[in-house]
Amino acid sequence: MWVFTNHGFYSIVRILDTNPEKYWVRSRRKEHLTTYFSEERILYTHATDYQYRVELDKEELDDVFSNLPNEIDYTNFKDSIKNIELKDAAHHVWHDIYGVLDEREGTMGISQEERTRSPTQNRESNRRGDTGLPSNTQGKSGVVRIEDWKRK
């Protein structure tokens, strides 16, 4: 899962190969992680795509996510980002998602051809077991909708 806050960009994954009860919160910038975690918890690994990471259990991860809404004090996410590089990255992500997922014709000058191209076009597999295709978890019974959370 990718999480973009006005403090940083994070990739959150389960540590399936060695400790499936734990999660990695990963980032390419140490200062993004120090927003939420002490420096002592941050591990550095040069040979990975996200060189900084923190190991969490599910309870800690739940705490992080339950507190994130308290940080929303803005009406425009991109404008709330103070760091120029992070703000530029947010604009790039917004533009790419807009171009691929917005269904309206001709918005922002993005052609229909660009809008309907496959998101996996020209994507090569980059790790063992990765086919280059998107994950097929959407719509599966293992995905919990927000409405279902509210019923619990």
XYZ file of N, CA and C in Angstrom:
456
model
N 0.857 -1.169 0.000
C 0.000 0.000 0.000
C 0.900 1.229 0.000
N 0.568 2.181 -0.823
C 1.272 3.454 -0.814
C 0.464 4.462 -0.013
N 1.157 5.243 0.783
C 0.520 6.299 1.555
C 1.315 7.579 1.311
N 0.606 8.602 0.892
C 1.216 9.905 0.629
C 0.611 10.881 1.629
N 1.422 11.397 2.543
C 0.957 12.422 3.475
C 1.693 13.717 3.142
N 1.343 14.790 3.797
C 2.082 16.019 3.537
C 3.434 16.032 4.254
N 3.780 14.913 4.900
C 5.093 14.751 5.532
C 5.989 13.792 4.769
N 5.411 12.978 3.872
C 6.245 12.012 3.178
C 5.466 11.006 2.363
N 6.229 10.158 1.692
C 5.676 9.084 0.871
C 6.148 7.765 1.465
N 5.212 6.820 1.620
C 5.505 5.571 2.313
C 4.964 4.386 1.525
N 5.664 3.280 1.633
C 5.186 2.015 1.095
C 5.049 1.073 2.286
N 3.872 0.486 2.433
C 3.616 -0.398 3.576
C 3.330 -1.793 3.045
N 4.102 -2.754 3.533
C 3.950 -4.145 3.095
C 4.059 -5.076 4.296
N 3.487 -6.240 4.149
C 3.625 -7.271 5.177
C 4.957 -7.988 4.955
N 5.601 -8.401 6.018
C 6.886 -9.103 5.926
C 6.594 -10.600 5.782
N 6.071 -10.980 4.647
C 5.579 -12.343 4.443
C 6.671 -13.400 4.512
N 7.853 -13.118 3.992
C 8.878 -14.153 3.900
C 9.490 -14.540 5.241
N 9.578 -13.615 6.193
C 10.239 -13.945 7.459
C 9.390 -13.735 8.708
N 8.413 -12.830 8.655
C 7.641 -12.526 9.854
C 6.257 -12.004 9.462
N 5.342 -12.887 9.047
C 4.058 -12.454 8.489
C 3.143 -11.707 9.458
N 3.479 -11.668 10.724
C 2.681 -10.905 11.686
C 3.127 -9.446 11.757
N 4.185 -9.118 11.040
C 4.756 -7.765 11.089
C 4.652 -7.092 9.721
N 4.852 -5.771 9.748
C 4.777 -4.947 8.539
C 6.020 -4.073 8.442
N 6.411 -3.758 7.209
C 7.419 -2.743 6.966
C 6.711 -1.465 6.552
N 7.065 -0.362 7.170
C 6.719 0.956 6.648
C 8.030 1.465 6.066
N 8.037 1.653 4.740
C 9.288 1.941 4.043
C 9.231 3.319 3.380
N 10.412 3.906 3.225
C 10.492 5.200 2.554
C 11.862 5.355 1.913
N 11.944 6.231 0.950
C 13.227 6.535 0.322
C 13.932 7.703 1.017
N 13.245 8.332 1.944
C 13.822 9.450 2.696
C 13.665 9.191 4.192
N 14.756 9.274 4.899
C 14.732 9.036 6.341
C 13.823 10.029 7.058
N 13.863 11.303 6.623
C 13.071 12.327 7.312
C 11.576 12.075 7.196
N 11.152 11.336 6.183
C 9.732 10.996 6.091
C 9.341 10.068 7.238
N 10.215 9.125 7.563
C 9.921 8.188 8.656
C 10.077 8.832 10.031
N 11.012 9.772 10.170
C 11.200 10.388 11.491
C 10.014 11.259 11.886
N 9.125 11.539 10.956
C 7.894 12.250 11.299
C 7.051 11.426 12.263
N 7.062 10.118 12.090
C 6.189 9.242 12.877
C 6.938 8.291 13.808
N 8.233 8.073 13.571
C 8.979 7.070 14.330
C 10.312 7.645 14.805
N 10.795 7.132 15.939
C 12.089 7.579 16.452
C 13.206 7.067 15.536
N 14.305 7.816 15.498
C 15.437 7.435 14.644
C 15.979 6.057 14.997
N 15.914 5.685 16.257
C 16.445 4.390 16.689
C 15.724 3.218 16.023
N 14.487 3.411 15.641
C 13.708 2.325 15.026
C 13.941 2.202 13.526
N 14.514 3.209 12.926
C 14.656 3.234 11.468
C 15.880 2.434 11.043
N 15.635 1.453 10.193
C 16.706 0.621 9.649
C 17.093 1.143 8.274
N 18.380 1.008 7.938
C 18.867 1.431 6.628
C 19.411 0.216 5.893
N 18.977 0.030 4.661
C 19.473 -1.048 3.813
C 19.742 -0.461 2.439
N 20.995 -0.402 2.060
C 21.375 0.243 0.801
C 20.856 -0.496 -0.435
N 20.766 -1.801 -0.379
C 20.492 -2.612 -1.570
C 19.006 -2.841 -1.848
N 18.124 -2.032 -1.297
C 16.689 -2.205 -1.536
C 16.112 -0.944 -2.172
N 14.938 -1.079 -2.772
C 14.351 0.087 -3.437
C 13.889 1.151 -2.443
N 13.467 0.755 -1.262
C 13.166 1.701 -0.180
C 14.223 1.469 0.893
N 15.221 2.339 0.963
C 16.367 2.063 1.825
C 16.109 2.282 3.316
N 15.034 3.002 3.667
C 14.713 3.233 5.074
C 13.419 2.514 5.411
N 13.401 1.884 6.582
C 12.212 1.130 6.962
C 12.091 0.988 8.466
N 10.853 0.791 8.892
C 10.539 0.554 10.299
C 9.637 -0.668 10.347
N 9.909 -1.559 11.289
C 9.076 -2.753 11.469
C 7.982 -2.449 12.492
N 6.735 -2.802 12.135
C 5.594 -2.569 13.023
C 4.762 -3.827 13.153
N 4.092 -3.968 14.291
C 3.069 -5.006 14.383
C 1.735 -4.377 13.976
N 0.698 -5.184 13.886
C -0.592 -4.697 13.395
C -1.169 -3.606 14.302
N -1.000 -3.752 15.598
C -1.525 -2.750 16.532
C -0.879 -1.380 16.305
N 0.444 -1.374 16.112
C 1.128 -0.106 15.840
C 0.674 0.493 14.511
N 0.511 -0.371 13.511
C 0.051 0.109 12.210
C -1.361 0.679 12.319
N -2.218 0.008 13.082
C -3.566 0.532 13.327
C -3.509 1.910 13.984
N -2.601 2.083 14.945
C -2.452 3.378 15.620
C -2.049 4.479 14.637
N -1.103 4.154 13.748
C -0.678 5.138 12.751
C -1.868 5.562 11.905
N -2.601 4.573 11.378
C -3.719 4.895 10.497
C -4.867 5.581 11.231
N -5.092 5.234 12.470
C -6.201 5.871 13.188
C -5.889 7.327 13.527
N -4.604 7.684 13.581
C -4.234 9.063 13.894
C -4.027 9.949 12.672
N -3.864 9.365 11.499
C -3.637 10.174 10.296
C -4.750 11.194 10.026
N -6.024 10.861 10.223
C -7.063 11.874 9.965
C -6.923 13.131 10.824
N -6.305 13.008 11.999
C -6.112 14.178 12.858
C -5.176 15.207 12.236
N -4.382 14.782 11.263
C -3.434 15.687 10.608
C -4.062 16.465 9.456
N -5.267 16.130 9.081
C -5.896 16.794 7.940
C -6.495 18.118 8.402
N -5.779 19.186 8.098
C -6.228 20.534 8.454
C -6.197 21.434 7.219
N -6.484 20.857 6.075
C -6.376 21.562 4.805
C -7.546 21.187 3.904
N -7.754 22.009 2.873
C -8.785 21.706 1.877
C -8.167 21.293 0.547
N -6.848 21.409 0.436
C -6.145 20.987 -0.771
C -4.867 20.293 -0.340
N -4.800 18.980 -0.573
C -3.663 18.190 -0.110
C -2.340 18.688 -0.677
N -2.270 18.859 -1.984
C -1.000 19.250 -2.608
C -0.497 20.583 -2.055
N -1.407 21.523 -1.843
C -1.006 22.827 -1.309
C -0.556 22.756 0.153
N -0.904 21.689 0.853
C -0.518 21.556 2.260
C 0.921 21.080 2.431
N 1.541 20.625 1.354
C 2.902 20.083 1.420
C 3.904 21.229 1.367
N 4.751 21.323 2.378
C 5.729 22.411 2.463
C 7.017 22.100 1.698
N 7.469 20.859 1.725
C 8.703 20.462 1.053
C 8.499 20.500 -0.462
N 9.338 21.257 -1.160
C 9.175 21.468 -2.603
C 9.285 20.161 -3.390
N 10.271 19.313 -3.076
C 10.430 18.046 -3.804
C 9.225 17.140 -3.602
N 8.741 17.063 -2.369
C 7.580 16.230 -2.074
C 6.335 16.789 -2.762
N 6.205 18.106 -2.770
C 5.073 18.743 -3.441
C 5.111 18.453 -4.942
N 6.297 18.538 -5.553
C 6.432 18.207 -6.976
C 6.044 16.757 -7.233
N 6.482 15.854 -6.357
C 6.130 14.437 -6.507
C 4.618 14.248 -6.417
N 3.977 14.949 -5.491
C 2.520 14.842 -5.347
C 1.816 15.329 -6.608
N 2.312 16.402 -7.184
C 1.716 16.908 -8.430
C 1.876 15.896 -9.565
N 3.045 15.255 -9.644
C 3.259 14.240 -10.682
C 2.320 13.050 -10.490
N 2.197 12.584 -9.258
C 1.293 11.459 -8.979
C -0.138 11.852 -9.317
N -0.562 13.036 -8.883
C -1.921 13.501 -9.169
C -2.170 13.532 -10.672
N -1.234 14.082 -11.427
C -1.407 14.200 -12.872
C -1.484 12.824 -13.528
N -0.608 11.901 -13.127
C -0.626 10.564 -13.727
C -1.920 9.823 -13.413
N -2.369 9.884 -12.167
C -3.615 9.218 -11.785
C -4.791 9.861 -12.505
N -4.790 11.171 -12.563
C -5.851 11.890 -13.262
C -5.906 11.453 -14.720
N -4.745 11.390 -15.352
C -4.694 11.033 -16.760
C -5.151 9.622 -17.048
N -4.913 8.712 -16.137
C -5.264 7.311 -16.360
C -6.679 6.993 -15.885
N -7.109 7.560 -14.761
C -8.363 7.136 -14.145
C -9.551 8.058 -14.370
N -9.338 9.312 -14.732
C -10.474 10.204 -14.952
C -11.189 9.790 -16.230
N -12.494 9.592 -16.141
C -13.267 9.060 -17.263
C -13.791 10.132 -18.204
N -13.674 11.392 -17.824
C -14.208 12.464 -18.668
C -13.343 12.641 -19.905
N -13.977 12.925 -21.006
C -13.281 13.120 -22.283
C -12.593 14.477 -22.320
N -11.327 14.482 -22.727
C -10.638 15.724 -23.019
C -10.217 16.572 -21.838
N -10.296 16.068 -20.619
C -9.909 16.876 -19.466
C -8.406 17.094 -19.460
N -8.002 18.279 -19.084
C -6.594 18.675 -18.962
C -5.782 18.411 -20.225
N -6.436 18.326 -21.355
C -5.707 18.144 -22.603
C -5.085 16.772 -22.759
N -5.540 15.799 -22.004
C -5.010 14.446 -22.109
C -5.835 13.704 -23.145
N -5.174 13.160 -24.126
C -5.885 12.517 -25.228
C -6.564 11.231 -24.776
N -7.588 10.840 -25.520
C -8.291 9.594 -25.221
C -7.326 8.412 -25.292
N -6.383 8.453 -26.231
C -5.410 7.361 -26.357
C -4.568 7.231 -25.092
N -4.077 8.360 -24.571
C -3.298 8.328 -23.336
C -4.153 7.867 -22.162
N -5.412 8.297 -22.141
C -6.316 7.994 -21.043
C -6.659 6.515 -20.976
N -6.737 5.850 -22.129
C -7.196 4.457 -22.141
C -6.060 3.455 -22.294
N -4.828 3.906 -22.324
C -3.726 2.954 -22.475
C -3.624 2.070 -21.240
N -3.092 0.909 -21.433
C -2.933 -0.038 -20.338
C -1.905 0.491 -19.347
N -2.201 0.449 -18.047
C -1.224 0.919 -17.066
C 0.015 0.038 -17.004
N -0.044 -1.168 -17.577
C 1.115 -2.059 -17.550
C 1.894 -2.014 -18.853
N 1.474 -1.159 -19.777
C 2.166 -1.053 -21.057
C 3.624 -0.687 -20.821
N 4.509 -1.440 -21.442
C 5.958 -1.239 -21.348
C 6.513 -1.484 -19.945
N 5.724 -2.014 -19.044
C 6.226 -2.308 -17.700
C 6.848 -3.686 -17.711
N 8.044 -3.775 -17.183
C 8.710 -5.062 -17.115
C 8.675 -5.557 -15.686
N 8.701 -6.873 -15.552
C 8.719 -7.421 -14.230
C 10.025 -7.085 -13.537
N 9.929 -6.756 -12.248
C 11.111 -6.267 -11.550
C 11.499 -7.089 -10.333
N 10.791 -8.131 -10.067
C 11.175 -8.980 -8.939
C 10.628 -10.381 -9.141
N 11.183 -11.300 -8.401
C 10.773 -12.693 -8.516
C 9.273 -12.814 -8.279
N 8.579 -13.458 -9.186
C 7.154 -13.665 -9.039
C 6.308 -12.525 -9.551
N 6.912 -11.404 -9.944
C 6.162 -10.265 -10.463
C 5.998 -10.444 -11.960
N 4.776 -10.506 -12.412
C 4.498 -10.716 -13.828
C 4.463 -9.417 -14.602
N 4.522 -8.287 -13.906
C 4.367 -7.004 -14.565
C 2.911 -6.587 -14.651
N 2.005 -7.442 -14.208
C 0.580 -7.133 -14.238
C 0.139 -6.585 -12.890
N -0.924 -5.808 -12.860
C -1.391 -5.275 -11.585
C -1.917 -6.386 -10.685
N -1.896 -6.124 -9.396
C -2.436 -7.077 -8.434
C -3.912 -7.312 -8.714
N -4.355 -8.531 -8.535
C -5.750 -8.860 -8.814
C -6.533 -9.014 -7.514
N -6.297 -8.128 -6.542
C -6.994 -8.243 -5.263
C -8.266 -7.427 -5.216
N -8.426 -6.464 -6.099
C -9.628 -5.642 -6.053
C -10.839 -6.487 -6.385
N -11.867 -6.356 -5.580
C -13.097 -7.096 -5.811
C -13.113 -8.476 -5.190
N -11.999 -8.925 -4.638
C -11.986 -10.235 -3.993
C -12.619 -10.128 -2.612
N -13.044 -11.264 -2.098
C -13.725 -11.261 -0.805
C -12.807 -10.850 0.339
N -11.488 -10.932 0.169
C -10.559 -10.548 1.220
C -10.438 -9.046 1.405
N -10.948 -8.276 0.461
C -10.894 -6.822 0.563
C -12.092 -6.348 1.371
N -11.841 -5.551 2.407
C -12.907 -5.076 3.279
C -13.262 -3.647 2.894
N -14.524 -3.406 2.634
C -14.981 -2.059 2.309
C -15.194 -1.257 3.584
N -15.124 0.048 3.467
C -15.306 0.927 4.629
C -16.652 0.683 5.293
N -17.689 0.450 4.503
C -19.015 0.201 5.072
C -19.004 -1.028 5.988
N -18.190 -2.022 5.635
C -18.087 -3.225 6.461
C -17.346 -2.947 7.763
N -16.354 -2.057 7.736
C -15.644 -1.702 8.963
C -16.606 -1.082 9.955
N -17.496 -0.247 9.468
C -18.421 0.470 10.345
C -19.379 -0.476 11.054
N -19.658 -1.618 10.449
C -20.594 -2.578 11.048
C -19.974 -3.368 12.183
N -18.656 -3.403 12.254
C -17.983 -4.227 13.274
C -18.088 -3.609 14.638
